[in-house]
XYZ file of C-alpha atoms in Angstrom:
495
model
C 110.002 98.302 142.565
C 111.594 94.750 142.625
C 114.961 94.924 139.741
C 114.355 91.388 138.468
C 110.867 92.217 138.090
C 111.488 96.033 136.581
C 114.666 94.338 134.452
C 111.182 91.809 133.538
C 109.222 94.446 132.101
C 111.988 96.165 130.566
C 112.506 93.082 128.517
C 108.808 92.780 127.745
C 108.361 95.856 126.341
C 111.336 96.877 125.249
C 113.204 94.098 123.089
C 111.571 94.118 120.258
C 112.513 90.722 117.929
C 115.501 90.226 118.957
C 116.464 94.829 119.305
C 116.990 96.551 122.037
C 114.728 99.756 121.061
C 111.296 99.761 119.729
C 110.659 100.432 116.197
C 109.885 103.833 114.926
C 106.429 102.960 112.571
C 106.182 105.065 109.259
C 102.067 104.300 108.645
C 101.599 105.286 104.729
C 97.648 106.145 103.743
C 97.367 106.034 99.497
C 93.213 107.751 99.330
C 91.721 105.255 97.162
C 94.327 103.966 95.602
C 93.424 100.383 93.244
C 94.391 97.103 92.715
C 96.088 98.209 89.077
C 97.406 101.120 90.696
C 101.222 100.425 91.377
C 103.284 99.021 89.290
C 104.078 95.613 90.415
C 100.689 94.705 89.660
C 100.681 96.978 86.896
C 104.061 97.994 85.029
C 102.929 100.639 83.047
C 102.770 102.941 86.725
C 105.061 104.369 87.286
C 106.427 103.875 91.032
C 109.653 102.184 91.382
C 109.599 103.235 95.585
C 106.757 101.417 95.392
C 108.091 98.693 93.771
C 111.165 98.369 95.678
C 110.102 98.246 98.737
C 107.392 96.062 97.869
C 109.642 93.662 96.392
C 111.719 93.808 99.234
C 108.775 93.121 101.701
C 105.698 91.345 102.622
C 102.766 91.895 99.905
C 100.137 90.935 101.648
C 97.215 89.395 99.200
C 94.742 88.578 101.076
C 94.035 91.372 103.445
C 90.430 93.565 103.368
C 89.316 96.736 104.433
C 86.537 98.429 104.034
C 84.801 99.919 100.811
C 85.340 102.857 101.495
C 87.097 105.588 103.772
C 85.118 105.885 106.753
C 84.563 103.141 108.307
C 88.268 102.446 106.754
C 90.316 104.825 108.778
C 88.089 104.623 111.942
C 88.300 100.542 112.471
C 92.343 101.756 111.199
C 92.424 103.723 114.635
C 90.789 101.434 116.844
C 90.963 97.752 115.885
C 87.586 97.705 117.025
C 85.259 97.064 114.323
C 82.963 99.105 112.408
C 79.840 97.250 113.749
C 81.280 98.107 117.038
C 82.206 101.725 116.418
C 78.604 102.671 115.459
C 80.542 104.263 112.471
C 77.763 105.170 109.629
C 78.715 102.612 106.723
C 77.068 105.903 103.693
C 80.063 107.557 104.649
C 79.036 110.151 101.432
C 79.662 113.648 102.475
C 80.959 115.120 104.730
C 79.224 114.953 107.853
C 81.221 116.692 111.454
C 80.160 113.366 113.436
C 82.985 111.603 114.973
C 85.218 108.209 116.005
C 83.026 108.009 119.633
C 85.374 109.697 122.532
C 85.441 106.531 124.246
C 87.657 104.700 121.754
C 91.382 104.315 121.859
C 93.212 105.522 119.063
C 96.382 103.688 118.281
C 98.463 106.933 118.673
C 97.344 106.504 122.723
C 98.541 102.743 123.602
C 101.902 103.930 121.399
C 102.213 107.346 124.003
C 102.348 105.528 126.979
C 104.818 102.802 125.132
C 107.024 105.861 125.034
C 106.315 107.104 120.824
C 106.378 110.732 119.839
C 103.233 110.124 116.797
C 102.655 112.546 114.446
C 99.856 112.907 111.756
C 99.950 114.212 108.067
C 96.886 114.535 105.916
C 93.953 113.092 105.945
C 92.146 112.515 109.387
C 88.307 111.889 109.157
C 87.663 110.516 112.203
C 85.194 113.177 113.094
C 85.656 116.779 113.948
C 82.802 118.172 115.087
C 84.882 119.669 118.344
C 87.919 119.945 119.234
C 88.089 116.301 121.229
C 87.458 114.669 118.114
C 90.750 116.030 116.604
C 93.659 113.814 116.672
C 95.797 116.772 118.934
C 93.418 115.979 121.291
C 93.158 112.068 120.656
C 97.160 110.843 121.373
C 99.101 112.480 118.347
C 101.341 114.591 119.505
C 100.710 116.955 116.246
C 98.626 116.613 113.640
C 99.056 118.339 110.174
C 96.001 117.761 107.450
C 92.259 118.298 107.053
C 89.420 117.046 108.519
C 87.196 115.444 106.561
C 86.813 112.996 103.495
C 89.135 115.281 100.987
C 90.258 118.136 99.609
C 91.442 120.229 96.947
C 94.938 119.352 95.861
C 96.282 123.105 95.253
C 93.134 125.055 97.420
C 92.933 122.916 100.112
C 89.335 123.130 100.595
C 87.102 120.688 100.815
C 84.641 119.188 98.620
C 81.396 119.707 99.693
C 81.270 124.020 101.316
C 84.926 124.860 99.571
C 85.966 126.003 103.182
C 89.629 125.708 103.570
C 90.958 122.594 105.449
C 94.171 122.031 106.455
C 95.355 122.795 109.919
C 98.053 122.714 111.998
C 96.750 121.191 115.382
C 94.290 124.092 115.992
C 94.897 126.719 113.345
C 93.401 127.074 109.790
C 96.950 127.550 107.614
C 95.345 126.406 104.097
C 96.009 130.019 102.334
C 100.197 129.889 103.221
C 99.619 126.674 101.546
C 97.510 127.728 98.092
C 98.938 127.098 95.369
C 101.304 124.111 96.414
C 100.578 120.433 96.126
C 99.290 118.347 98.059
C 100.776 115.706 98.257
C 104.424 117.831 98.054
C 103.299 119.313 101.149
C 102.539 116.266 102.804
C 105.545 114.403 102.226
C 107.792 117.987 103.198
C 106.012 117.825 106.665
C 106.876 114.307 107.405
C 110.342 114.712 106.570
C 110.514 117.504 109.057
C 109.073 115.662 111.464
C 112.173 113.165 110.831
C 114.825 115.748 110.360
C 113.518 116.872 114.174
C 112.731 113.604 115.825
C 114.567 113.084 119.345
C 115.773 109.188 118.385
C 116.169 108.747 121.992
C 112.262 108.409 121.330
C 110.533 105.777 118.625
C 108.477 107.233 116.317
C 104.920 106.559 114.536
C 104.499 108.775 111.400
C 100.371 107.689 109.922
C 101.197 109.833 106.501
C 98.087 110.181 105.045
C 97.501 111.566 102.110
C 94.674 112.538 100.639
C 95.793 111.404 96.796
C 94.921 109.722 94.620
C 91.232 111.267 96.258
C 89.569 112.884 93.736
C 89.677 116.034 92.445
C 92.358 114.801 89.838
C 95.114 117.184 89.700
C 98.913 117.072 89.563
C 102.208 119.376 88.235
C 102.829 118.692 85.014
C 105.902 117.143 85.184
C 104.716 113.862 86.047
C 101.872 113.954 83.425
C 105.066 113.590 80.412
C 106.241 109.461 81.369
C 102.919 108.314 80.525
C 102.283 110.799 77.449
C 102.585 107.535 74.772
C 101.221 105.099 77.288
C 97.933 106.441 78.707
C 95.838 108.469 76.320
C 92.330 109.325 78.394
C 93.590 112.281 80.296
C 91.757 111.506 83.377
C 93.704 108.232 83.688
C 96.878 109.523 83.018
C 96.227 112.538 85.545
C 95.655 109.848 87.910
C 98.875 107.644 87.091
C 100.952 111.233 87.492
C 99.516 111.525 90.906
C 100.269 108.197 91.697
C 103.767 108.794 90.647
C 104.208 111.823 92.506
C 102.717 110.042 95.565
C 105.890 107.433 95.068
C 108.080 111.156 95.363
C 107.370 111.463 97.983
C 107.181 108.472 99.630
C 111.078 108.400 98.152
C 111.846 111.554 99.776
C 110.664 109.709 103.551
C 112.096 107.320 103.155
C 115.986 108.886 102.692
C 114.978 111.092 104.857
C 114.423 108.002 107.793
C 118.644 106.705 106.070
C 119.467 110.239 106.145
C 118.881 110.554 110.199
C 119.426 106.848 110.572
C 116.579 105.678 111.585
C 115.739 103.405 107.719
C 117.728 100.371 109.507
C 115.364 100.642 113.055
C 111.858 101.621 111.146
C 108.867 99.653 110.005
C 107.205 100.828 107.157
C 103.108 100.196 106.486
C 101.732 100.729 103.147
C 98.051 100.685 102.696
C 94.536 102.090 100.689
C 91.547 102.494 102.178
C 89.860 101.023 99.788
C 89.654 100.257 96.257
C 89.877 102.145 93.571
C 87.183 104.561 92.342
C 85.123 103.793 89.347
C 82.920 106.619 89.491
C 83.676 110.791 89.098
C 87.763 109.457 89.283
C 90.204 106.945 87.643
C 91.243 103.818 89.831
C 91.091 100.346 88.505
C 91.338 97.009 90.172
C 91.718 94.639 87.233
C 91.534 91.891 87.137
C 88.591 92.205 90.155
C 85.020 92.898 90.360
C 83.700 96.392 90.762
C 85.621 98.999 93.035
C 85.328 101.587 95.745
C 81.472 101.991 97.230
C 81.312 98.347 96.643
C 82.113 94.492 98.664
C 83.450 93.252 95.025
C 87.073 92.375 96.123
C 87.678 95.624 93.635
C 86.021 97.494 96.674
C 87.584 95.585 99.878
C 90.814 93.293 98.492
C 93.183 96.508 99.512
C 96.805 97.136 98.140
C 99.406 96.861 101.265
C 102.298 95.535 102.120
C 105.113 95.844 104.641
C 108.846 96.732 104.834
C 111.893 96.578 107.223
C 115.138 95.261 107.691
C 113.472 93.965 111.026
C 111.583 91.635 109.226
C 113.298 88.596 109.402
C 115.116 87.416 105.627
C 113.111 84.239 105.396
C 109.860 87.017 104.429
C 111.353 89.744 102.597
C 110.802 89.343 98.721
C 107.544 86.874 100.001
C 103.720 87.422 98.939
C 101.617 86.288 101.760
C 97.499 85.207 101.440
C 97.324 85.308 104.884
C 93.398 86.289 106.318
C 94.397 89.927 107.836
C 91.740 92.854 108.039
C 92.676 96.548 108.365
C 91.260 96.241 111.880
C 94.473 94.064 112.864
C 97.075 97.130 112.228
C 96.240 98.239 115.644
C 97.322 95.121 117.621
C 100.201 94.228 115.749
C 101.784 97.121 116.062
C 101.620 97.977 119.426
C 101.994 94.634 120.146
C 105.391 95.257 117.946
C 106.438 98.739 119.380
C 106.539 96.660 123.256
C 103.328 98.537 124.305
C 99.324 97.048 125.233
C 96.876 96.730 122.876
C 94.124 95.719 124.796
C 93.299 98.363 127.400
C 90.470 99.592 125.753
C 87.385 97.794 124.845
C 87.128 94.407 123.160
C 89.466 94.531 119.394
C 88.529 92.752 116.614
C 91.493 93.109 115.353
C 94.277 90.675 115.601
C 98.419 90.217 116.497
C 99.278 89.238 113.214
C 102.924 89.914 113.205
C 103.409 86.285 113.034
C 101.314 85.932 109.827
C 103.431 88.182 108.170
C 107.149 87.076 109.003
C 105.979 83.781 107.834
C 106.359 82.421 111.242
C 102.959 80.812 112.373
C 99.287 81.017 110.178
C 96.536 83.861 109.903
C 95.304 84.528 113.478
C 91.564 84.431 111.956
C 89.403 82.684 110.133
C 86.989 84.950 108.775
C 87.188 88.384 108.369
C 83.393 90.398 108.436
C 84.191 92.845 105.549
C 81.096 94.572 105.920
C 77.754 94.919 107.658
C 75.054 97.101 107.237
C 71.762 96.984 108.958
C 70.260 99.451 107.739
C 70.854 99.151 103.816
C 68.196 96.754 103.167
C 66.992 94.995 99.884
C 64.026 96.561 98.344
C 61.089 95.247 96.177
C 61.316 92.933 94.749
C 63.717 90.159 95.424
C 64.145 86.653 95.990
C 64.635 85.202 99.088
C 64.565 81.421 98.244
C 65.487 78.565 101.418
C 67.331 81.348 103.038
C 63.017 83.016 103.658
C 63.510 81.994 107.724
C 67.118 81.709 108.665
C 67.750 83.704 111.633
C 69.987 86.200 109.401
C 67.655 89.026 107.437
C 69.771 87.789 104.009
C 68.204 91.302 102.143
C 70.382 92.866 104.830
C 73.531 94.351 102.538
C 76.288 91.726 104.242
C 79.833 90.283 102.929
C 81.968 88.193 104.588
C 84.968 86.357 103.732
C 85.429 82.126 105.877
C 88.642 80.877 103.819
C 88.463 80.539 100.999
C 84.799 81.823 100.882
C 82.967 84.712 99.971
C 79.896 85.636 101.135
C 77.529 88.347 99.527
C 74.330 89.407 100.773
C 71.334 91.406 100.371
C 71.974 94.657 97.776
C 75.334 95.279 96.218
C 75.110 98.562 95.058
C 77.539 100.589 92.906
C 79.055 98.816 89.853
C 79.447 95.215 89.635
C 80.782 95.034 86.441
C 84.829 94.217 86.115
C 86.627 96.923 83.880
C 90.208 97.379 82.123
C 92.145 99.813 82.471
C 92.198 102.522 79.721
C 95.913 101.496 78.897
C 94.477 98.849 77.552
C 93.814 98.750 73.917
C 89.857 97.347 74.077
C 87.131 98.075 72.762
C 85.130 96.303 75.631
C 86.544 97.655 78.003
C 83.953 97.179 80.867
C 83.080 93.899 81.146
C 80.000 93.142 82.571
C 77.998 90.077 83.808
C 74.991 89.195 81.438
C 73.264 87.101 83.950
C 73.784 89.541 86.968
C 70.489 89.385 88.855
C 70.493 92.431 90.986
C 66.890 90.261 92.540
C 69.208 87.333 94.595
C 70.170 88.172 98.182
C 72.649 85.556 98.225
C 75.620 85.141 96.063
C 78.683 82.785 97.046
C 81.735 82.924 95.934
C 85.198 80.472 96.023
C 88.343 83.581 96.279
C 90.934 81.191 95.859
C 89.908 80.006 92.933
C 87.507 82.826 91.359
C 89.111 85.744 92.893
C 87.350 87.547 90.278
C 83.860 86.257 91.434
C 82.923 85.399 88.428
C 80.722 82.169 89.125
C 78.327 82.012 92.057
C 78.044 78.622 93.752
C 75.074 78.929 96.276
C 72.755 76.794 94.807
C 75.450 74.056 95.154
C 77.365 74.398 98.780
C 74.750 75.928 100.875
C 75.767 74.233 103.992
C 78.549 76.854 103.528
C 76.024 79.747 102.867
C 73.888 78.532 106.295
C 77.515 78.260 108.176
C 78.467 82.163 107.243
C 74.836 83.140 107.550
C 75.067 81.960 111.352
C 78.189 83.799 111.708
C 76.827 86.371 109.797
C 73.738 86.389 112.535
C 76.408 86.321 115.471
C 77.704 89.451 114.374
C 74.537 91.140 113.739
C 73.799 90.755 117.585
C 77.111 92.596 118.576
C 76.427 95.260 115.863
C 75.556 98.901 117.473
C 73.316 101.324 116.005
C 74.704 103.833 113.510
C 75.009 106.999 114.731
C 72.668 109.453 112.608
C 73.219 112.191 110.295
C 74.452 115.654 111.967
C 73.522 119.036 110.262
C 76.477 120.705 109.078
C 77.977 122.768 112.255
C 81.490 123.958 110.924
C 80.332 127.330 111.893
C 80.780 125.538 115.444
C 84.235 125.011 115.135
C 85.047 129.010 113.772
C 86.350 127.349 110.523
C 83.627 130.108 108.235
C 86.194 133.373 108.153
C 89.855 130.220 108.159
């Protein structure tokens, strides 16, 4: 290769943000974390490390994910929307189905860029065959579990109670019975950092099983909430969050001790809003929660931290529109890799937005489009009856300051105050809520709590956004069908 060409390629791929080495990327996902479940949004919660990193980084205040974990994690892994992947939106249960094997995961282009890739914790992108597992899809190692959730002490899954903690191809759950999942995952992350060859950049995807149910935590974390949170479930949930915070502190300390922190980018996100049912998450003052397309279900807590951020962007709150698919091209480009080696992406590179150098790279976000989720009778279509987009379809889209919801809402539609607020009216109901209405429009810029439906006085906006939904529906591929339980095909019945 010509020397000049080689040097130009080297500069293009390796000189990131003026630094000679690509950054280490630490990507942290906290499962089911609510908007109101971190200290910087709720001072009752003790999360000093999260608060410090967010306070010295860039908080993302207009950042959207899916309403539950299955589509969020598959979109994160590929930079492609759930409608492009055929990922079902019925993420309940524990189905052995897979992110399509012809999709490119974020780990693959990072590996081509020279990264060492490790996943610790929750995968949830399929497991019905060995080639679905992360260590066969671009990651060098996998230490964690494959499905929706596990017991934090026995490490058995929620639905069939089989042991579900693996190291690559081996089930290791029995070795860790009685040990708390958050601590186990943090220790594995530290071990990876301590053993890492600093001549290579590191991608550590650390995906905690907390604060997903079941509500379990070592008793030592409960004491700090005895006087502030009297509800037992909410107190346990808060303690789980504090344990995660301590785990993140241990990860950052390991990076610092290895002299890696100064060349690291840390991304922090939830996969969906806090769960209001069968858990104790909270999204106040946002409406709704997990499994809904209200803001409380799909607007996520998220931030970026790192010395590689320009000084003027540190400690800022960014209101640029962002989607979970954007991490794929943003981080791969930041790493000096090529994000466009596979199929057409939905995500866009948002680094210049994050750093405050430019506006968002997108004008709208398709939050959800579930072609197989239609409203049943009775319902009212009004003037939109003959629109090209079937408004009985469950969908949500954000365009600028506007958010449109169509079809059945599903899930809780209330505003839920946290248990730590002394109130006789913890659940605030929408007394005017009409389940037969198929179109709802909100100005999120002025009304982030989604209290006032403006669809009737902004019909031109509704029509424009329905046209966008129609275009997206033409791109949607059929959702994968449910598979029967075939865990025994992987030999886990005796694990």
